Coordinates of C-alpha atoms and ligand atoms in Angstrom, one line a residue:
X1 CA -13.2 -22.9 -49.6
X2 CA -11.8 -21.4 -52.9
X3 CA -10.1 -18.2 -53.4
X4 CA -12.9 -17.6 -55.8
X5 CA -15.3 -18.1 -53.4
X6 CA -13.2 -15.9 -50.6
X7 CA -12.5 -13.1 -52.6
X8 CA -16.3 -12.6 -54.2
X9 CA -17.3 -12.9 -50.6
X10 CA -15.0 -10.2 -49.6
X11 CA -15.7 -8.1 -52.4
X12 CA -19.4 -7.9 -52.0
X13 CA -19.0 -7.5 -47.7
X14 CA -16.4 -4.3 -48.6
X15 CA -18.8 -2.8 -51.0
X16 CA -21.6 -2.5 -48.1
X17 CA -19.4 -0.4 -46.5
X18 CA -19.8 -2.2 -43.3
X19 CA -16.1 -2.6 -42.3
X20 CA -15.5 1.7 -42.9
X21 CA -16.9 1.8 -39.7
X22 CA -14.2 1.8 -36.4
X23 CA -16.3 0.0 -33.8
X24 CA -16.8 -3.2 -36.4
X25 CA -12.9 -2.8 -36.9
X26 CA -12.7 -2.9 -33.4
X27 CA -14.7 -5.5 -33.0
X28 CA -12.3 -7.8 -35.5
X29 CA -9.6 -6.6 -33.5
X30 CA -11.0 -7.8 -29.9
X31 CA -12.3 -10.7 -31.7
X32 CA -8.5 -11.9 -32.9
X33 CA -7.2 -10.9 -29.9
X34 CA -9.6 -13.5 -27.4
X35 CA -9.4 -16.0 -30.3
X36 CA -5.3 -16.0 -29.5
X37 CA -5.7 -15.7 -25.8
X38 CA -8.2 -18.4 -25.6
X39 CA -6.0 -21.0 -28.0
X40 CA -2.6 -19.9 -26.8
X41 CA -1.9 -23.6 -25.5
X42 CA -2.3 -25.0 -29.3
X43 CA -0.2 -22.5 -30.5
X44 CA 2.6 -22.6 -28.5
X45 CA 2.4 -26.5 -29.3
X46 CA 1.9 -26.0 -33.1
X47 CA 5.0 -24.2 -33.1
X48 CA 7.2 -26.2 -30.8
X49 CA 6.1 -29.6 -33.1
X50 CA 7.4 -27.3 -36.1
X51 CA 10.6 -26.0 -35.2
X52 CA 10.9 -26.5 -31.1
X53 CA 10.5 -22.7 -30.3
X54 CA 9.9 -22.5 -26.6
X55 CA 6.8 -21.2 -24.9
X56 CA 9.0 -18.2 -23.6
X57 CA 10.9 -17.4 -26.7
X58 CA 7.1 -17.6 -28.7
X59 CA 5.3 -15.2 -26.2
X60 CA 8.1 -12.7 -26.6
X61 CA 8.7 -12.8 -29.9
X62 CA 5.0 -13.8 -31.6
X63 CA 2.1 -13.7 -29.2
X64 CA 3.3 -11.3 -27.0
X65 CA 4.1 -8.9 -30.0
X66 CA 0.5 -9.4 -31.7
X67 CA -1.0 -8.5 -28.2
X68 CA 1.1 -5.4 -28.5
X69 CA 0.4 -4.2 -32.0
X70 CA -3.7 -5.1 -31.4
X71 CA -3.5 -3.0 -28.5
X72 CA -2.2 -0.1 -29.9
X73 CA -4.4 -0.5 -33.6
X74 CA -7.4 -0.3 -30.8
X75 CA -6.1 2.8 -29.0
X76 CA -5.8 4.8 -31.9
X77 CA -7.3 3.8 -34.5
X78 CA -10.3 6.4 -34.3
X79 CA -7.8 9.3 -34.2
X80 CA -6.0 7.6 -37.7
X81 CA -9.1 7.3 -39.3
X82 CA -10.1 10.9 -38.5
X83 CA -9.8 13.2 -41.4
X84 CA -7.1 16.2 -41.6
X85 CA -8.2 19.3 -41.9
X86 CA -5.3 21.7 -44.2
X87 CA -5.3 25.0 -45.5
X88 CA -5.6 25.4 -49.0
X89 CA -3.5 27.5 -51.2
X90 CA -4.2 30.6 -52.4
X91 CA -5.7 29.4 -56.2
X92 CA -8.3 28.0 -54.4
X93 CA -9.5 30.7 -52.1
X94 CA -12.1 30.3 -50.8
X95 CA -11.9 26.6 -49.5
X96 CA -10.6 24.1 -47.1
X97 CA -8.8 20.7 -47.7
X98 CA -9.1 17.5 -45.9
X99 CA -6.8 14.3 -45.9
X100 CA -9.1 10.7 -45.0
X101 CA -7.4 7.7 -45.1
X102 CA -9.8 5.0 -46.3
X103 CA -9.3 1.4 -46.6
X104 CA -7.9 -0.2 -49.9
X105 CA -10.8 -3.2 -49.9
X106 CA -9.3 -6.8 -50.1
X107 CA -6.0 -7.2 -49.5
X108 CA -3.9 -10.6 -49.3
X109 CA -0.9 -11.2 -47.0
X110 CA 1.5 -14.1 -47.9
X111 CA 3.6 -15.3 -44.6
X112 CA 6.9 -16.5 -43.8
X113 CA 7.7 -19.7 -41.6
X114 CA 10.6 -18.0 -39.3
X115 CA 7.9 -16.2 -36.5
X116 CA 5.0 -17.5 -38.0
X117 CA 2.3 -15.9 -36.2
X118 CA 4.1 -12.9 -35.9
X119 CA 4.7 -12.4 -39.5
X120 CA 1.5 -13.3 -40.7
X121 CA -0.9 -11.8 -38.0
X122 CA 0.6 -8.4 -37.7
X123 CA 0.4 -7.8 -41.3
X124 CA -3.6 -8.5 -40.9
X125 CA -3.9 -7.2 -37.7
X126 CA -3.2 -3.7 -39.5
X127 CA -5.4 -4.5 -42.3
X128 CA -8.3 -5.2 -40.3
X129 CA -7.2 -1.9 -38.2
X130 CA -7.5 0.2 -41.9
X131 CA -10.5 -1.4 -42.5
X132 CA -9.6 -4.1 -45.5
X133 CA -11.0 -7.7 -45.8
X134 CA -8.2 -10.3 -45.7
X135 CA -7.4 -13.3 -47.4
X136 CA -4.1 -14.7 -45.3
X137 CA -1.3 -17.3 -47.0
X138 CA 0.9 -18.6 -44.3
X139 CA 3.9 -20.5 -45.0
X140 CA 3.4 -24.2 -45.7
X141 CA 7.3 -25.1 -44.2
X142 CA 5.6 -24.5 -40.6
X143 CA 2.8 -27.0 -41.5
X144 CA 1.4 -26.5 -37.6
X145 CA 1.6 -23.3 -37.0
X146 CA -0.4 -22.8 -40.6
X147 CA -2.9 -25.1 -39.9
X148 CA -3.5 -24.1 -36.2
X149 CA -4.2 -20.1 -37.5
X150 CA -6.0 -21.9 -40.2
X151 CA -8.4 -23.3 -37.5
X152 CA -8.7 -21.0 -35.4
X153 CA -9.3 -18.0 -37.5
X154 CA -11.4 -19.9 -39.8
X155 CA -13.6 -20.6 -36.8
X156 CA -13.7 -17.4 -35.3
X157 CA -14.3 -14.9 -38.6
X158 CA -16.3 -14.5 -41.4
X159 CA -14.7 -15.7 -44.6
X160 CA -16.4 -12.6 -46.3
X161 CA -14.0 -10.4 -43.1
X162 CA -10.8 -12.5 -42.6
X163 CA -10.1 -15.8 -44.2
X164 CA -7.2 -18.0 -43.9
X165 CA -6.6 -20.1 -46.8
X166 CA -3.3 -22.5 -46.7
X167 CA -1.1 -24.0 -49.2
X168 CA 2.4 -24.1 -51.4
X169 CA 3.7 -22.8 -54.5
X170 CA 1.1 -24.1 -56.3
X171 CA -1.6 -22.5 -54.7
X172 CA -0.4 -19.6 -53.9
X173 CA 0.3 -19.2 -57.9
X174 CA -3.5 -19.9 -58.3
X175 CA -4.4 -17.3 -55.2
X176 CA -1.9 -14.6 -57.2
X177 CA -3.8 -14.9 -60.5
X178 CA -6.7 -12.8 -59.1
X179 CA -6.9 -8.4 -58.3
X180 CA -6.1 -7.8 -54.7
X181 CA -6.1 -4.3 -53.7
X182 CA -2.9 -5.0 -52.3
X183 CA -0.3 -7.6 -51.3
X184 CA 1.7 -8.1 -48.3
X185 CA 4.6 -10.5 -48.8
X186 CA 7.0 -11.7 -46.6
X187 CA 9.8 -13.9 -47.6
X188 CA 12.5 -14.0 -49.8
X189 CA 14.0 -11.9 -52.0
X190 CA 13.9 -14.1 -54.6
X191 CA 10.0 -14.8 -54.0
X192 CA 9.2 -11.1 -53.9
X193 CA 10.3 -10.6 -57.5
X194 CA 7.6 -13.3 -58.6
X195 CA 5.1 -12.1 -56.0
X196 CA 6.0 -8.4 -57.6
X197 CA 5.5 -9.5 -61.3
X198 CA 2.0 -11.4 -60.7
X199 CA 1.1 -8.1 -59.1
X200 CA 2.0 -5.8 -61.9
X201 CA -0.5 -8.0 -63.9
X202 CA -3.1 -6.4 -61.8
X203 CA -1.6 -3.3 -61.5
X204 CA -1.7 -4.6 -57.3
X205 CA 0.2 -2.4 -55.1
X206 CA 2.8 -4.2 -53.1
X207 CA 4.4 -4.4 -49.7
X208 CA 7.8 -6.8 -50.1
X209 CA 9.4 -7.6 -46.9
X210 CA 12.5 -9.5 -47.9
X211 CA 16.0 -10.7 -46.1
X212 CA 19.6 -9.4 -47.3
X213 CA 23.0 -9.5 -45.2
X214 CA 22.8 -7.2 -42.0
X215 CA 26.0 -5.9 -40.8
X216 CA 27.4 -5.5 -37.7
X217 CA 29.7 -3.2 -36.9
X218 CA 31.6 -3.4 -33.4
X219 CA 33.9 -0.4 -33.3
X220 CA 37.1 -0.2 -30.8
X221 CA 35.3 1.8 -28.2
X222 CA 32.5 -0.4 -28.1
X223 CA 31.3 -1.8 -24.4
X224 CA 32.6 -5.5 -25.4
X225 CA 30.9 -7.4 -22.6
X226 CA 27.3 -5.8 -23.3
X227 CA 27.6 -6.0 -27.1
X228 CA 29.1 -9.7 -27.0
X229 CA 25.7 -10.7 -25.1
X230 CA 23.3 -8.4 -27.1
X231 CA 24.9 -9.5 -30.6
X232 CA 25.0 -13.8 -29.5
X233 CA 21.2 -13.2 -28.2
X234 CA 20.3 -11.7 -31.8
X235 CA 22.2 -13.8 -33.9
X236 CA 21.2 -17.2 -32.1
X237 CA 17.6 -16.5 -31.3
X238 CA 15.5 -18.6 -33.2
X239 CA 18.7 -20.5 -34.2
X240 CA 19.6 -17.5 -36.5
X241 CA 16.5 -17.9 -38.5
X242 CA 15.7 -13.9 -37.9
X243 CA 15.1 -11.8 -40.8
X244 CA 16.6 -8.9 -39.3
X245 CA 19.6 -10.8 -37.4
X246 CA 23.2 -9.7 -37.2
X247 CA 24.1 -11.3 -40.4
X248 CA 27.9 -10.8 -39.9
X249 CA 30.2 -9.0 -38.0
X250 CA 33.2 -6.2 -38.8
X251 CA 34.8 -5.7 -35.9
X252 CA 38.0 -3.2 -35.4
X253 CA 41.2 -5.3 -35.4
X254 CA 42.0 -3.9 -32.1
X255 CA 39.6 -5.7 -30.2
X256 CA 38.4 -8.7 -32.0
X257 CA 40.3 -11.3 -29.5
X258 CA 38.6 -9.4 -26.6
X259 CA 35.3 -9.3 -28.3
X260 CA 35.7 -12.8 -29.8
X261 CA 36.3 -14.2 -26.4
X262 CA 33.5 -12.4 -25.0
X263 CA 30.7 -13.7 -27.6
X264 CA 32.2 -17.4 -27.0
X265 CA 31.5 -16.7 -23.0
X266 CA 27.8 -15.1 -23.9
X267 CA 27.4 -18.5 -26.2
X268 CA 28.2 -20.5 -23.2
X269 CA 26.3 -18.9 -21.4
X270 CA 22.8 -18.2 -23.1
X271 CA 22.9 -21.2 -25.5
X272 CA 25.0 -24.0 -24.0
X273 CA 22.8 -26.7 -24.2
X274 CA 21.5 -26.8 -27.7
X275 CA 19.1 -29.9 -27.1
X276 CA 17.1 -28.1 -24.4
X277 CA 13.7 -25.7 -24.2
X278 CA 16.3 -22.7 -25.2
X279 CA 17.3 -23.0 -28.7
X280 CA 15.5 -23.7 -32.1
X281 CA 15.7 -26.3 -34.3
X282 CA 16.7 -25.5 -38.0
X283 CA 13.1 -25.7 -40.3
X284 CA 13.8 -28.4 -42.5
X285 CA 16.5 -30.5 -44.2
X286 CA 17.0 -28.7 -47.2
X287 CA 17.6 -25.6 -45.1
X288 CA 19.7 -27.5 -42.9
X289 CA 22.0 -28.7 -45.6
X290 CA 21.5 -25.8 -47.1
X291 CA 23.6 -23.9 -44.0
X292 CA 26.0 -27.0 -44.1
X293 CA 27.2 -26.7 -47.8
X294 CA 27.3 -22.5 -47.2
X295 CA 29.9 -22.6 -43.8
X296 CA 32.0 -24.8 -45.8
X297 CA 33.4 -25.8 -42.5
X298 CA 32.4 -28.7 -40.3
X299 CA 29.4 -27.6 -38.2
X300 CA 28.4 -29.3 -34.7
X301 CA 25.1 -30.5 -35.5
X302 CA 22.9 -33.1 -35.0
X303 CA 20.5 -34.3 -38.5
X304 CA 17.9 -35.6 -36.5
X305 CA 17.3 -33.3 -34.7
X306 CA 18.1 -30.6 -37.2
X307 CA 20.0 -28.8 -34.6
X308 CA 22.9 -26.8 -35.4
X309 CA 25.5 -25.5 -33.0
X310 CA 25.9 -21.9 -33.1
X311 CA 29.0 -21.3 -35.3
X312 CA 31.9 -18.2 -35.2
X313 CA 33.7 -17.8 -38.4
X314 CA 36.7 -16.5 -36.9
X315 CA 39.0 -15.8 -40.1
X316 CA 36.3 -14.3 -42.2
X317 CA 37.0 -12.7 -45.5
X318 CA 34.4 -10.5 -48.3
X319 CA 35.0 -13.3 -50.9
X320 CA 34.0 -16.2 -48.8
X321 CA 30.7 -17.7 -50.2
X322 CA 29.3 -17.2 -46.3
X323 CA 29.5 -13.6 -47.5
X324 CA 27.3 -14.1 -50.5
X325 CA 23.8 -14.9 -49.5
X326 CA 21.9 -14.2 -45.8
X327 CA 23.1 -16.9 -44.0
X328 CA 19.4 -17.4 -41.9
X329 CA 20.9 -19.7 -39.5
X330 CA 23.3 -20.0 -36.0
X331 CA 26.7 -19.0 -38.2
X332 CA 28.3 -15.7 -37.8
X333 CA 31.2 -15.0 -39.6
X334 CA 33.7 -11.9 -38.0
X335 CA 35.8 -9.9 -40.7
X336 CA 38.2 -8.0 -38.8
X337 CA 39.0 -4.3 -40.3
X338 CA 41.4 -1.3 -40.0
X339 CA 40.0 1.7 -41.8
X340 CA 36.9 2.5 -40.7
X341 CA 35.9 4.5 -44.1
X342 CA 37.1 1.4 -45.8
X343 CA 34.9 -0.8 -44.8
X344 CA 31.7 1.5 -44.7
X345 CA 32.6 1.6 -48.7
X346 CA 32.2 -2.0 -48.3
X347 CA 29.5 -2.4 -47.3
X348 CA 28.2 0.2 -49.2
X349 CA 28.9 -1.6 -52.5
X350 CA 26.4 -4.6 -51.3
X351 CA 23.0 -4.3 -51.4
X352 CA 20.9 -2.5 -49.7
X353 CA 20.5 -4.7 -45.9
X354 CA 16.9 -5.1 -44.1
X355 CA 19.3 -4.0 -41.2
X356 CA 22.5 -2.5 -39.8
X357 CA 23.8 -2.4 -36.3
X358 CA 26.7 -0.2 -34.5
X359 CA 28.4 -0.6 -31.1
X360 CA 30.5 2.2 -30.4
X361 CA 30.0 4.5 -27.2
X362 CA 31.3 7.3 -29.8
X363 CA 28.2 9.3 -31.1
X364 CA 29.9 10.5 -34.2
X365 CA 31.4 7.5 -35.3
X366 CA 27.6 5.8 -35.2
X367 CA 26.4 9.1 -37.0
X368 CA 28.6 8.6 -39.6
X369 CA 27.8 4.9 -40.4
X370 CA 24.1 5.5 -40.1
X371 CA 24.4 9.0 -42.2
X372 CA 26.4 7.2 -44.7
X373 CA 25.0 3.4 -45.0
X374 CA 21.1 3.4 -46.7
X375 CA 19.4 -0.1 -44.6
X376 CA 15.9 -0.8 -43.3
X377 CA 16.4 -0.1 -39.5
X378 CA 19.1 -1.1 -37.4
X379 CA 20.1 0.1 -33.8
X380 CA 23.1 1.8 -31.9
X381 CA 24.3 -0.7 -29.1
X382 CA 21.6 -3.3 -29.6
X383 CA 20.8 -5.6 -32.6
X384 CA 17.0 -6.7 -33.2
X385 CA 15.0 -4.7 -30.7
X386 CA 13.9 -1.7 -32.6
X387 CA 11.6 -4.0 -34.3
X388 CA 9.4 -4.2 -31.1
X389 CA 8.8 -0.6 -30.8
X390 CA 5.4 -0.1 -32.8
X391 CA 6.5 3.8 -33.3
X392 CA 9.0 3.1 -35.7
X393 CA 7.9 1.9 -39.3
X394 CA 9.6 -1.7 -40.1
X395 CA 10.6 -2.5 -43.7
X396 CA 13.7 -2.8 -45.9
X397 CA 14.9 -0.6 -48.8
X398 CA 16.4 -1.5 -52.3
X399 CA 16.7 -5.1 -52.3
X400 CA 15.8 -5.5 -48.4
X401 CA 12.2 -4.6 -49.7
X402 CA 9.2 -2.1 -50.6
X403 CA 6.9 -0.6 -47.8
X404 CA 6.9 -1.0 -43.8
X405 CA 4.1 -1.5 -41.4
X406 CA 3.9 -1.9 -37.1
X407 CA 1.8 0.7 -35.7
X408 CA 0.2 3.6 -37.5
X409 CA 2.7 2.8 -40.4
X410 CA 0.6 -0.6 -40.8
X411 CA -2.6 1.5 -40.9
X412 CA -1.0 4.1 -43.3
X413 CA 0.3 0.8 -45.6
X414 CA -3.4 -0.4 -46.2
X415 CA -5.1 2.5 -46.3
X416 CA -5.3 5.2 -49.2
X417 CA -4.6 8.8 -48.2
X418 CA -7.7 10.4 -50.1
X419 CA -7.6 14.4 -50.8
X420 CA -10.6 16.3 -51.0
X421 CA -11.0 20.1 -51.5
X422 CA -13.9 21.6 -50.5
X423 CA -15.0 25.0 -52.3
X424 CA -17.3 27.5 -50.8
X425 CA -20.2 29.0 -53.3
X426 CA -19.7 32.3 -52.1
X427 CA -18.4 33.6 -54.5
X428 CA -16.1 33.1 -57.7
X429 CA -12.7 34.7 -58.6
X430 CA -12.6 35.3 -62.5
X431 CA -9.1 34.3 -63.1
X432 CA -8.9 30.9 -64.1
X433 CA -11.7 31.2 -67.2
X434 CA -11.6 32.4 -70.5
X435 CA -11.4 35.0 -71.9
X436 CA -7.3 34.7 -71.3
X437 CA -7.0 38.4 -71.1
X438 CA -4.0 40.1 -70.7
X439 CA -4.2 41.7 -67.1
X440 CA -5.1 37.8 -65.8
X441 CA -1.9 36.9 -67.1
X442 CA 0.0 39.2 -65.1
X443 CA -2.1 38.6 -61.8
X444 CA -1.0 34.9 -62.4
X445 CA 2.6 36.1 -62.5
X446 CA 2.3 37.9 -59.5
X447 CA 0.9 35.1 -57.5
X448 CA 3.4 32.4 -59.1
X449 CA 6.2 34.7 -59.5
Ligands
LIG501 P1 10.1 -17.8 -49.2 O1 10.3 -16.6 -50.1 O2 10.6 -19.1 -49.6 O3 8.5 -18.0 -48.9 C1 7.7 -17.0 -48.4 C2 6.2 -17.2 -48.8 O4 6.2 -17.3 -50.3 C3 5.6 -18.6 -48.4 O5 4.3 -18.3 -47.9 C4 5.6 -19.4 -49.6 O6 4.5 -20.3 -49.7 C5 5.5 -18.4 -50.7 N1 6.1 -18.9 -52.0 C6 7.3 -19.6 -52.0 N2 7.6 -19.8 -53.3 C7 6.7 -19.2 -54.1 C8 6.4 -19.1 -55.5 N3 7.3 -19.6 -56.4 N4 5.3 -18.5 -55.9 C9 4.5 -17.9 -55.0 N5 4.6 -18.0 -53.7 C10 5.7 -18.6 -53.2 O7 10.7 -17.3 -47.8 P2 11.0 -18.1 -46.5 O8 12.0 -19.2 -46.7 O9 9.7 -18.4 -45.9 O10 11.6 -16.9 -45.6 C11 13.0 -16.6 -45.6 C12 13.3 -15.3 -46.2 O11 12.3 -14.3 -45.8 C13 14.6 -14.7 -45.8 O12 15.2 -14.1 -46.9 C14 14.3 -13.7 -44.7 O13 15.2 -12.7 -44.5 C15 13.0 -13.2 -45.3 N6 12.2 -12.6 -44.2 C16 12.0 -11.3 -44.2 C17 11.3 -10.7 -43.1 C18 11.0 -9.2 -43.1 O14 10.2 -8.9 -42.2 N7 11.6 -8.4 -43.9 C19 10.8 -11.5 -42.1 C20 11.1 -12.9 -42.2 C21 11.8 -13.4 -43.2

């Protein structure tokens, strides 16, 4: 099938107005829900043949999570839809106003290869929810896990509803040249800037989740045992490969031996054996060259296997090229620090990170790095999990990215917040027509000030 063909499909199923209405939204909702249930087998082994991601580790961080954010989309979505009901002000006495959100039309939503599912479903799960049509682009570097959702979505839905069409840089170039109503992308900074200029042609609306370098901060009062496990589960799930993992560490000088020692126990302990069920393999060989030529340090790895030990940079410092890009793999470089304020300035001086984490058991001190740093999301004594809760809204700022979704944010990101004032014929206040006369003048001042 052709994007052509897709999108004029789309466009003339959107225009019948058929998915405004919440049951069939539902109904594509249940529909993508039973399609995963019923298929998770051949996605647990699409993924494992793509990057060896365990049947645990892709419930709870893919299926698992879609389950989640279908569930909630079908709980609530007919109190989202409903309209608000506000006052109006005083110029347009006597009325009411209403807010409706209404769906954009036909959106696309370009996927990344580090949870693939995750980060390609949940996007169109919300679209669906706001009542869009959906043309999907997963990433071709999972080749399995692109054509498996190719398959079974493909099967399951109506290309004029939800179509999945796969494919590179080349045809996602060719898929960019037409109007969307909006685009979802997930990937790269980099990326994102040529996704965002295509848009602009189109005057497209855009949703840009990128990467960036996510501090971690552990301060001298910080629980080391707990945040040693918390920070080497975050940083070596997936092999590092986590958009929103610990990118590197600034720990206070006081404690880094203690803490250091700590995260090498945690490493022993949750990812010792690195050619079994619980770690990942690194995606391909450019990015697993790529990781050797930015440590700059010999790695324990294996090439076959793509397997890459995960890696403390003990010695860290800000002008080590490890400190220049996000590092998206199993190396964590530690900077040790003595001013506190110092290194908030930092930090501050980088771009803006997708997120930021604290350990401290002192509330102000966590205040003050979250008051004073600008980031996506982060967490106070955790790393990674305030992505799972669908109440917050999940997205970068400045160079982390445009937009969020999960939850009613998703719904809010597709749909457009349509204002309507309605005016009773009652009667008519003279003020706002000519003749301009003096005493309407002054009224107007008394009402404005
Ligand atoms: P990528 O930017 O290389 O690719 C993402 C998507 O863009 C793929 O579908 C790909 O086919 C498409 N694409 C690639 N080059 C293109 C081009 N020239 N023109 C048009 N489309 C193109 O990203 P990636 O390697 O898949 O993912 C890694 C990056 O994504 C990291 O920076 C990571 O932090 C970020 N990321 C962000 C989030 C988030 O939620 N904010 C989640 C996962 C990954």
């Amino acid at each position: 099938m052709t994007i052509e063909t897709v999108l004029s499909a789309q466009r003339a199923f959107f225009a019948t107005n058929a998915t405004k209405s919440i049951a069939f939204r539902k109904a594509q909702l249940s529909k993508l829900r039973a399609q995963l249930k019923a298929n998770e087998a051949l996605l647990f082994e699409a993924i494992y043949e793509d990057f060896h991601k365990s049947v645990f580790e892709t419930y709870a961080t893919e299926i698992g999570f879609l389950y989640h954010e279908i569930d909630v989309a079908l709980k609530n979505l007919a109190r989202w839809s409903k309209p608000k009901r506000l006052w109006s002000d005083i110029a347009n006495f006597p009325s009411f106003s209403y807010i409706v959100p209404e769906p954009l039309g036909c959106v696309l939503v370009i996927g990344a290869w580090n949870y693939p599912y995750q980060l390609s479903l949940a996007p169109a799960i919300a679209a669906l929810a706001s009542g869009n049509t959906v043309v999907l682009k997963p990433s071709e570097i999972a080749p399995r896990t692109s054509s498996v959702m190719a398959s079974l979505i493909n099967s399951a839905f109506e290309p004029n509803t939800f179509c999945v069409l796969e494919g590179g840089v080349e045809e996602t170039t060719a898929i960019l040249a037409h109007a969307f109503d909006k685009i979802f992308f997930t990937g790269s900074t980099a990326v994102g800037r040529i996704i965002y200029e295509a848009a602009a042609k189109h005057l497209t609306p855009v949703v840009l989740e990128l990467g960036g370098k996510s501090p971690t901060f552990v301060l001298a009062d910080a629980h080391i045992a707990l945040a040693a496990k918390r920070i080497a589960w975050a940083k070596f799930l997936n092999a590092g490969q986590t958009c929103i993992a610990p990118d590197y560490i600034v720990v206070d000088k006081r404690i880094k031996g203690l803490f250091i020692e700590a995260l090498k126990r945690e490493i022993a302990t949750q990812f010792q054996d690195i050619e079994g069920e619980n770690y990942v393999q690194i995606i391909n060989e450019r990015n697993f060259k790529r990781l050797h030529d930015l440590a700059q340090i010999p790695l324990v790895s294996d090439k076959t296997k793509r397997l890459i030990a995960p890696t403390l940079i003990e010695e860290a410092q800000w002008e080590d090229s490890i400190m220049s890009d996000e590092i998206f793999g199993p190396i964590l470089p530690i900077i040790a620090f003595d001013d506190l304020e110092e290194v908030i300035a930092t930090v501050k001086a980088r771009p803006k990170p997708l997120a930021c984490y604290v350990y401290t058991q002192s509330k102000i001190n966590a205040q003050k790095i979250i008051d004073e740093l600008s980031f996506g999301g982060g967490a106070v004594n955790d790393s990674v999990m305030h992505l799972t809760n669908s109440r917050l809204p999940f997205g970068g700022v400045g160079a982390s990215g445009i937009g969020s979704y999960h939850g009613k944010y998703g719904f809010d990101t597709f749909s457009h917040h349509k204002s309507v004032l309605v005016k009773w014929s009652r009667f008519e206040l003279s003020l706002k027509y000519a003749p301009y006369t003096r005493w309407k003048y002054r009224v107007m001042q008394r009402i404005f000030g």
